[in-house]
Short mmCIF file of C-alpha atoms in Angstrom, two decimals:
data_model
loop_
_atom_site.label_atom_id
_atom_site.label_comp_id
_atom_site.label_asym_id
_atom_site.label_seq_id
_atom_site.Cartn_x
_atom_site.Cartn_y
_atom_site.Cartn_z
CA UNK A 26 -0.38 5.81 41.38
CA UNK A 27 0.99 4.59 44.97
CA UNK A 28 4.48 3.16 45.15
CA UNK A 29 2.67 -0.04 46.32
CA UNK A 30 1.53 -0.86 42.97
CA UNK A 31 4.70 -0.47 41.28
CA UNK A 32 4.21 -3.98 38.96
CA UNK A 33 1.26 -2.56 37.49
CA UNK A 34 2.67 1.37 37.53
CA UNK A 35 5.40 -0.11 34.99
CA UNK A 36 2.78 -1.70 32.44
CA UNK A 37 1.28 1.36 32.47
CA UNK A 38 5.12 3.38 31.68
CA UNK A 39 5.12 0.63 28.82
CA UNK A 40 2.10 1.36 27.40
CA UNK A 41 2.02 5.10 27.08
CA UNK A 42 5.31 4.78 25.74
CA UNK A 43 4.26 2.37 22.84
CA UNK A 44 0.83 4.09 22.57
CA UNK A 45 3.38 7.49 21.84
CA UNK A 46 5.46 5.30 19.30
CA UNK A 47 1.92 4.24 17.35
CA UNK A 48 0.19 8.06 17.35
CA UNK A 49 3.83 9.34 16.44
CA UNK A 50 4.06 7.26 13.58
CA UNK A 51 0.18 8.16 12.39
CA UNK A 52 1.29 12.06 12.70
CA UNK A 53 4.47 11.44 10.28
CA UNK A 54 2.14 9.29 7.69
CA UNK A 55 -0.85 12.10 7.73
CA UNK A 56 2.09 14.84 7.67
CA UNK A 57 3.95 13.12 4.71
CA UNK A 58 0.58 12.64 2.88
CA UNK A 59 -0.93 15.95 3.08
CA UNK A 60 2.76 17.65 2.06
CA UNK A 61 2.11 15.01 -1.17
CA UNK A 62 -0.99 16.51 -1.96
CA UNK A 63 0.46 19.92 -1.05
CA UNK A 64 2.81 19.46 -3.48
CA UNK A 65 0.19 18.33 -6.46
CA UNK A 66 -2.11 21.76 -5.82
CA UNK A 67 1.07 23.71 -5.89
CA UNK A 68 2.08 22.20 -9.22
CA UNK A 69 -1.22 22.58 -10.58
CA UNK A 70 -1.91 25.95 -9.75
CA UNK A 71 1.63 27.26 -10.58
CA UNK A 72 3.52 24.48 -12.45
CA UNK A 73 6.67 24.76 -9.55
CA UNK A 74 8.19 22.21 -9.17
CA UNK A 75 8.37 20.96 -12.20
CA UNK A 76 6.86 17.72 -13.42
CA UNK A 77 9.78 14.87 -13.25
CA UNK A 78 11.33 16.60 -10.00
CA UNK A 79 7.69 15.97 -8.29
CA UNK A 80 7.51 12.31 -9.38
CA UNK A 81 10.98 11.67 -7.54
CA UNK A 82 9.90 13.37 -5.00
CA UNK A 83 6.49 11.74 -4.92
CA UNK A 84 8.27 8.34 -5.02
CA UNK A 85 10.92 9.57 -2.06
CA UNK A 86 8.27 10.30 0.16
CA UNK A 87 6.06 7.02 -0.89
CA UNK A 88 8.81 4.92 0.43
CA UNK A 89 9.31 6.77 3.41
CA UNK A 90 5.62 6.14 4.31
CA UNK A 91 6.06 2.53 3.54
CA UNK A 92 9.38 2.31 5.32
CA UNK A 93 7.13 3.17 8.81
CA UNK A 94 3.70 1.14 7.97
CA UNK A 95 6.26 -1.75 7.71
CA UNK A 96 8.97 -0.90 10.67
CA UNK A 97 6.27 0.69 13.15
CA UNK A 98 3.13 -0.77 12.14
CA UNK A 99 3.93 -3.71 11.20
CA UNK A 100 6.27 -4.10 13.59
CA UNK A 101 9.58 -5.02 11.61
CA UNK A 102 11.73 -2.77 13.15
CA UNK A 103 11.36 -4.66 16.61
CA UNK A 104 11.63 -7.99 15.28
CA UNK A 105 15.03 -9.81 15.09
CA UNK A 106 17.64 -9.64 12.48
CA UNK A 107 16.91 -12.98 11.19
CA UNK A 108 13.24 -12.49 10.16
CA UNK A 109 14.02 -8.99 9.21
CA UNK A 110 16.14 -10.28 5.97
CA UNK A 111 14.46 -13.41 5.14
CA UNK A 112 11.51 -11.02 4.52
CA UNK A 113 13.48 -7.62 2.81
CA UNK A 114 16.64 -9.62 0.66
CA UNK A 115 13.87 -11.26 -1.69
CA UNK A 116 11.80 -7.75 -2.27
CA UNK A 117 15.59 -6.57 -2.88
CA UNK A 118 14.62 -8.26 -6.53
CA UNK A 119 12.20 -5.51 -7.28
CA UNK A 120 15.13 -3.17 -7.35
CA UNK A 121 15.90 -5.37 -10.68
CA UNK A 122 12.33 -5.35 -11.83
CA UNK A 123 11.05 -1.67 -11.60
CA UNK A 124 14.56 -0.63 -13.51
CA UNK A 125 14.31 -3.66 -16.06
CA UNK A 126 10.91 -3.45 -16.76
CA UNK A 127 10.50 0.46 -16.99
CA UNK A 128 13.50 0.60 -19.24
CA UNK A 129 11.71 -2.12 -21.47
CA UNK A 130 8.76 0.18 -21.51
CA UNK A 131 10.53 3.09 -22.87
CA UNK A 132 12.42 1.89 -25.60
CA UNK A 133 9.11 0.32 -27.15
CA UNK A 134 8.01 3.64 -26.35
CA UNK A 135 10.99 4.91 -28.63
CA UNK A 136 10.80 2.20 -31.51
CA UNK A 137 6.82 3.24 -31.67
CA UNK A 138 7.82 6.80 -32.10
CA UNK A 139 10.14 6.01 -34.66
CA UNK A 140 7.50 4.00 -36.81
CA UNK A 141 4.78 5.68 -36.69
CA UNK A 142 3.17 6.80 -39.77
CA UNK A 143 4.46 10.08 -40.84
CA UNK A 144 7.54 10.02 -38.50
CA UNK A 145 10.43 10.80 -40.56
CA UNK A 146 12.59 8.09 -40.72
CA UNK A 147 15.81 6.94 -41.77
CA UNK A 148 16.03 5.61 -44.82
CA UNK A 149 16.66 2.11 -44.55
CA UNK A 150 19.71 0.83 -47.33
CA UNK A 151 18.68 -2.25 -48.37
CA UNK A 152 21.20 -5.12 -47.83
CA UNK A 153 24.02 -5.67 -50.53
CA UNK A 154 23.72 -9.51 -50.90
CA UNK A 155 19.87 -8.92 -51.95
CA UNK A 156 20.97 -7.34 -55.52
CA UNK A 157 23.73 -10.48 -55.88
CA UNK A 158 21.00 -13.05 -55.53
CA UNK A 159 19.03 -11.66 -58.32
CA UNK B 7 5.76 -16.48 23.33
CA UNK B 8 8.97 -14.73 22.63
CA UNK B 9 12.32 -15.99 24.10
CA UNK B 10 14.49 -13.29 25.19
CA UNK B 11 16.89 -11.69 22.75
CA UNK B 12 20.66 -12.37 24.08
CA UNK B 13 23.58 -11.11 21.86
CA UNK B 14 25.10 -14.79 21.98
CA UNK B 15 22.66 -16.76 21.17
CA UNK B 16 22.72 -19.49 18.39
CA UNK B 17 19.58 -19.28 16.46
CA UNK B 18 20.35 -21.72 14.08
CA UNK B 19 21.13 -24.61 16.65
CA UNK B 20 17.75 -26.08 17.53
CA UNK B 21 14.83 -25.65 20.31
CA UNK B 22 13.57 -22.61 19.41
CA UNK B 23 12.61 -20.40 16.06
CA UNK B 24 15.12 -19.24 14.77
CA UNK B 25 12.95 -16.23 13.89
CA UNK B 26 11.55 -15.51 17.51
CA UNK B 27 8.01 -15.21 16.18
CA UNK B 28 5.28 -18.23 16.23
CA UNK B 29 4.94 -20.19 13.02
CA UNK B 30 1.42 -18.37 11.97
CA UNK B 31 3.45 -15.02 12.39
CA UNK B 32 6.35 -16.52 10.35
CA UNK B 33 3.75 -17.43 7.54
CA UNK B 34 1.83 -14.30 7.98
CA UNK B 35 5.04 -12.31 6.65
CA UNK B 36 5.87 -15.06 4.13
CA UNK B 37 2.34 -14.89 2.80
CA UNK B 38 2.15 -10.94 2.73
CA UNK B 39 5.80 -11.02 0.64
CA UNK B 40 4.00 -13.31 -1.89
CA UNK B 41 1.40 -10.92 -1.61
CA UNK B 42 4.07 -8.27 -2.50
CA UNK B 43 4.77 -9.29 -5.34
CA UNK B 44 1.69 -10.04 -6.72
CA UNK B 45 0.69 -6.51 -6.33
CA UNK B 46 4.30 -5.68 -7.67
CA UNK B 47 4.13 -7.44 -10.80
CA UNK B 48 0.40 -5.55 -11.20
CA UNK B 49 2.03 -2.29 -10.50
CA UNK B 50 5.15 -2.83 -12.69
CA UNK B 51 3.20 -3.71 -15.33
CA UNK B 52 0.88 -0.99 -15.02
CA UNK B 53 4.48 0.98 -15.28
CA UNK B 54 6.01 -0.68 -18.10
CA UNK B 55 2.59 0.07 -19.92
CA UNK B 56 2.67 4.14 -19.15
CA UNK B 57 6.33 4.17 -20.33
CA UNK B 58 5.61 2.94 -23.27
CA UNK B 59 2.66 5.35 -24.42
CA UNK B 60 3.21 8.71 -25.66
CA UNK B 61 0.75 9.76 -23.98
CA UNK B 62 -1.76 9.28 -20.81
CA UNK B 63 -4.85 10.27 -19.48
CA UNK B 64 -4.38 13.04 -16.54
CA UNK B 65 -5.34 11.71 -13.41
CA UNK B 66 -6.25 15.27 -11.77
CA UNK B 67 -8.54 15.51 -14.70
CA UNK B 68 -9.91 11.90 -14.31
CA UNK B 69 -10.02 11.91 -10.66
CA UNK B 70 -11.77 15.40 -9.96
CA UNK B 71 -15.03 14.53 -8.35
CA UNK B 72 -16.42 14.72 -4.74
CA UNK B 73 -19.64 13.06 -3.57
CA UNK B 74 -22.37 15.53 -3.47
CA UNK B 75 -19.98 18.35 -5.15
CA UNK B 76 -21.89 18.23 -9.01
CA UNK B 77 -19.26 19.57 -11.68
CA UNK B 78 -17.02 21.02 -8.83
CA UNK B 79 -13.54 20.24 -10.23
CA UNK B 80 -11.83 19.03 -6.88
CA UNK B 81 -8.57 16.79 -7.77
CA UNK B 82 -7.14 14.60 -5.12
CA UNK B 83 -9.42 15.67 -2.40
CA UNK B 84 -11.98 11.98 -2.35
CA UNK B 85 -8.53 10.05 -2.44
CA UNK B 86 -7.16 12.20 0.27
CA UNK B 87 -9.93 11.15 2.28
CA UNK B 88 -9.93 7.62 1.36
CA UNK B 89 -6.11 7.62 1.85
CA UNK B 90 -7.10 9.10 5.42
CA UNK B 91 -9.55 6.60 6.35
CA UNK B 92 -7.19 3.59 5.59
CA UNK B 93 -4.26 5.09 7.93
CA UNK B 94 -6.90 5.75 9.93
CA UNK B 95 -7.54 2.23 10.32
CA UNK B 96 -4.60 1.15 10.49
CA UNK B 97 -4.19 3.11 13.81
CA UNK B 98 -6.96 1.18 15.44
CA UNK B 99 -5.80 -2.10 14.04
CA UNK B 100 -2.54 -1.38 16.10
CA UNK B 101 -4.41 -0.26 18.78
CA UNK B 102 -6.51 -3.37 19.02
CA UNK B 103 -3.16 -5.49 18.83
CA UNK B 104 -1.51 -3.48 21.72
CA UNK B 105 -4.51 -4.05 23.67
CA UNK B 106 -4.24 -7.49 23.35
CA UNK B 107 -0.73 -7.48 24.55
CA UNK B 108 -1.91 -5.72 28.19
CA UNK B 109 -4.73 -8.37 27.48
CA UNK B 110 -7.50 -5.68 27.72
CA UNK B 111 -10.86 -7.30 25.92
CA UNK B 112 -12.95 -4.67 26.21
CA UNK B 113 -10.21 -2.27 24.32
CA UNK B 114 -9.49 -4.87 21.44
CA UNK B 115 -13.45 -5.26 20.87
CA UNK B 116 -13.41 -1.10 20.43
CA UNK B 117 -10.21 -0.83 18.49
CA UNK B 118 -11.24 -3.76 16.54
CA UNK B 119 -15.10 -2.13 15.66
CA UNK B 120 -13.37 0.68 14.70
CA UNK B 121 -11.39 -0.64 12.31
CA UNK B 122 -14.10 -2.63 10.52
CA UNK B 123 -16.17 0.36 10.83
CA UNK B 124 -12.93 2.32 8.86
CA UNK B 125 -12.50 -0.75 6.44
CA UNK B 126 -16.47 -0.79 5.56
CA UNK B 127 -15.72 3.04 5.07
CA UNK B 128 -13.00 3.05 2.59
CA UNK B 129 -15.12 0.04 0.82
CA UNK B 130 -17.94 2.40 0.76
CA UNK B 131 -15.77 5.56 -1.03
CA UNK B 132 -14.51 3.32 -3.69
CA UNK B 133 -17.35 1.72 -4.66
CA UNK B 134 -18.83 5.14 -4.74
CA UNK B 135 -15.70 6.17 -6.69
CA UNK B 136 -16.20 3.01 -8.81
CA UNK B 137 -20.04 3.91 -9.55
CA UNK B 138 -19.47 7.55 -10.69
CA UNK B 139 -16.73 6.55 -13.28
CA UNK B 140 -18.85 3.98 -14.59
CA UNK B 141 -21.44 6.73 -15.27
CA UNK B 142 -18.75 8.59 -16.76
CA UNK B 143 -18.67 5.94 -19.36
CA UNK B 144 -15.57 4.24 -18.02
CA UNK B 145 -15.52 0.45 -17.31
CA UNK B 146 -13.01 -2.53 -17.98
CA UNK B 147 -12.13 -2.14 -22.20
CA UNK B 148 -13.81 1.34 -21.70
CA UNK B 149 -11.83 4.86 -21.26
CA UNK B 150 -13.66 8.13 -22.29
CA UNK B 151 -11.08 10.22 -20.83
CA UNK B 152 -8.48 11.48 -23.32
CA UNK B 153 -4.90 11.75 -22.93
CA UNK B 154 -3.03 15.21 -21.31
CA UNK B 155 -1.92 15.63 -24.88
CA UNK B 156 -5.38 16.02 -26.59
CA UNK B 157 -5.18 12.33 -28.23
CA UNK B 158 -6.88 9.65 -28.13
CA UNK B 159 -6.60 7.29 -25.05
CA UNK B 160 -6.27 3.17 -25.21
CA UNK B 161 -8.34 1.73 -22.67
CA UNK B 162 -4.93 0.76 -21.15
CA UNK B 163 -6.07 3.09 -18.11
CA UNK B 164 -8.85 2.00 -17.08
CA UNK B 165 -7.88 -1.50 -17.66
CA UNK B 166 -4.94 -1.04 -15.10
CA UNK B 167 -7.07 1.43 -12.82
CA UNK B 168 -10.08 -1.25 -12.35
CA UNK B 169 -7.88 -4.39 -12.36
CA UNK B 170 -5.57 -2.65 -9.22
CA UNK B 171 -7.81 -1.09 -7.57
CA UNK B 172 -10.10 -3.63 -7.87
CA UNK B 173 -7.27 -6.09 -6.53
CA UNK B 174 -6.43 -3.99 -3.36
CA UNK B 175 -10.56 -3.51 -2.83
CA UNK B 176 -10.77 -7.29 -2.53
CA UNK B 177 -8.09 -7.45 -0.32
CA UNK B 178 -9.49 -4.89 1.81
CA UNK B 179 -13.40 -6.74 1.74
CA UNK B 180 -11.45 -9.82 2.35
CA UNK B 181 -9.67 -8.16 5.72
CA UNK B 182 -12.71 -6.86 7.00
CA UNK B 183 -14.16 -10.52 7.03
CA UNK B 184 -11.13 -11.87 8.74
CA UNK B 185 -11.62 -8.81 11.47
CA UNK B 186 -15.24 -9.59 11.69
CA UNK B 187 -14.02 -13.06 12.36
CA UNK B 188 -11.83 -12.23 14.82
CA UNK B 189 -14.12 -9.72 16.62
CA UNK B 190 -16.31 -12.47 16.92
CA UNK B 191 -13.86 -14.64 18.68
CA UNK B 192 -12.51 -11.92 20.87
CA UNK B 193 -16.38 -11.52 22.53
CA UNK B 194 -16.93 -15.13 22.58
CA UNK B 195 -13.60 -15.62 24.77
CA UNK B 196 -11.84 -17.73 22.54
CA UNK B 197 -8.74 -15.65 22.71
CA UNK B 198 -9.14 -15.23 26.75
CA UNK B 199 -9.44 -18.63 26.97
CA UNK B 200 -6.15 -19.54 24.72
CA UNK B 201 -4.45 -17.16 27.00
CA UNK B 202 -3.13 -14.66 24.55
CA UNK B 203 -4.53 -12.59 21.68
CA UNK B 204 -1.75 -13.53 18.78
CA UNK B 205 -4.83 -13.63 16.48
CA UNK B 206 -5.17 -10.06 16.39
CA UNK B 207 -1.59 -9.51 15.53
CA UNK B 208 -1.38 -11.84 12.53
CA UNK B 209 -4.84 -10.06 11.19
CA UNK B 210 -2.83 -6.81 12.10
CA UNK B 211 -0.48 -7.74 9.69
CA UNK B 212 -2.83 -8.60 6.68
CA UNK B 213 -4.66 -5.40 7.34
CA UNK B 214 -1.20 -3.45 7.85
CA UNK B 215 -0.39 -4.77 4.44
CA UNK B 216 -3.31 -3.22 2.75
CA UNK B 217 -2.68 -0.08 4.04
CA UNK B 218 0.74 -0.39 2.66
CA UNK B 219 0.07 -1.24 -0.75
CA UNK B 220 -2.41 1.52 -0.71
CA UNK B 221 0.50 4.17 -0.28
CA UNK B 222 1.66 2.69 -3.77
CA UNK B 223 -1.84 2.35 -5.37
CA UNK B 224 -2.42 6.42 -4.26
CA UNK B 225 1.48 7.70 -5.36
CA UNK B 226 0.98 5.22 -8.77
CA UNK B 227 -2.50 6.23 -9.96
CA UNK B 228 -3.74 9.34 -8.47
CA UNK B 229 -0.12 11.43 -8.00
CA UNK B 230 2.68 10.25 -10.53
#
């Protein structure tokens, strides 16, 4: 490019540059999703690492990917601090949800293992005051 | 569009957003965070569910098949590609918005073709994916697939499996129309007459966004 042109010489420095940012971004996602699947083969063919280590890890790496589609992709990262929180402190709620509602699950997990037939249970006293009002 | 960014300015005090973006933008992102947590509640649910079994189907043993393979146990390797195609896609959508910024047409009508063409793609896997566990006998209050632990299975599964998947598919059918739309637009001149391509960015977004909840859908269903 001649010096003459330099206006249009500096659109072109700005795109390449954000063209970089965009394939960069597509590298880490394809990277960070073929290590996932990595990952699954190596547990099924040998069992390492083991089954609740993989899901955190699974999970790590799932926000990670999201953390870019949102901040590169979608542009986020670029935007000002004002529309950055009005649209991240309300999904700060599903920090309340996911732990509230998984817990939930697993104690009626629990309380189904517990009463199943043939579980063996705790005998259950039966109140005093039942035997007065007879 | 955009007023410049200075350290001191009060955003709050009139004349301007107070988010820097246009209103559609603005409502774009509000839209897509009640979008969130639609697909939230879906997946938390679909959570709350598996931790309260005992037991639950195994998806490398539900998820094992590869157009044109036969019996060939492959696990992960279809939703590897479909997971592929959508970042794929993604990548063009970005592209198309960028060239809209240098205000290139012919580059947003290629970047945007491309990522219909990836959108009609991924459409295409899962309905195939769709079609062959329907042969297998699974369907909507249907599950033949037993659970890792030799029981039984409820139909829980494939209740979850078809009503999410089937959720994100519709938003992905329903982004392909809007890009079709907007393709349409960009060759007519619409855009070129308006004097800038905005358009393309707040369809970037949707389409963004269904990539995005497709990371979940993938670590949720086919992974965890």
């Amino acid at each position: 490019m001649e010096h003459t042109h330099t206006a249009e010489g500096h659109e072109h420095g700005q795109h390449d540059a954000s063209t970089k940012a965009i394939w960069k971004t597509f590298w880490i996602l394809l990277c960070v999703t073929i290590v996932e699947v990595g990952l699954a083969f190596l547990h099924l063919e040998t069992g390492v690492p083991p089954k609740l280590l993989l899901n955190g890890i699974f999970i790590i790496l799932t926000i990670f990917k999201a953390f870019f589609i949102v901040a590169e992709f979608m542009h986020l990262r670029h935007e000002i601090k004002n529309l950055i929180m009005t649209i991240l402190i309300p999904l700060a709620l599903f920090v309340w949800f996911i732990i509230a509602f998984l817990a939930d699950g697993d104690s009626w997990k629990n309380m189904r293992k517990d009463l199943s037939p043939g579980a063996a249970r705790q005998e259950v006293k039966a109140p005093a005051h039942e035997e007065a009002h007879h | 569009m955009d007023t410049a960014v200075t350290a001191k300015k009060k955003w709050w005090s009139g004349g301007y957003s107070p988010f820097n973006v246009s209103y559609g933008k603005l409502m774009m992102w509000y839209f897509l965070m009640s979008d969130a947590f639609t697909f939230g509640a879906l997946l938390i649910s679909y959570g709350t569910i598996r931790f309260m079994s005992t037991s639950w189907p195994d998806p490398n043993e539900v998820f094992r098949s590869f157009p044109g393979m036969g019996e060939a146990h492959m696990p992960l390797v279809f939703v590897s590609l479909m997971t592929f195609i959508l970042i794929m896609s993604s990548v063009t959508m970005v592209l198309a918005v960028h060239a809209g910024h240098m205000r290139d047409r012919k580059a947003v009508v290629k970047w945007m073709a491309w990522t219909i063409v990836g959108g009609i793609a991924f459409l295409s896997c899962q309905a195939w994916e769709w079609t062959h566990l329907f042969h297998e006998g699974a369907w909507w209050g249907r599950n033949p697939f037993s659970n890792i632990n030799g029981t039984v299975a409820s139909t829980n599964f494939t209740n979850f499996f078809f009503t999410i998947t089937g959720f994100h598919g519709l938003h992905v059918t329903s982004g392909v129309v809007l890009n079709i739309v907007i393709l349409a637009n960009v060759l007519k001149g619409t855009y070129e007459e308006r004097g800038h391509y905005e358009m393309i960015e707040k369809v970037g977004l949707y389409w963004h966004f269904v990539d995005l909840v497709w990371v979940f859908v993938f670590t949720c269903f086919y992974l965890l």
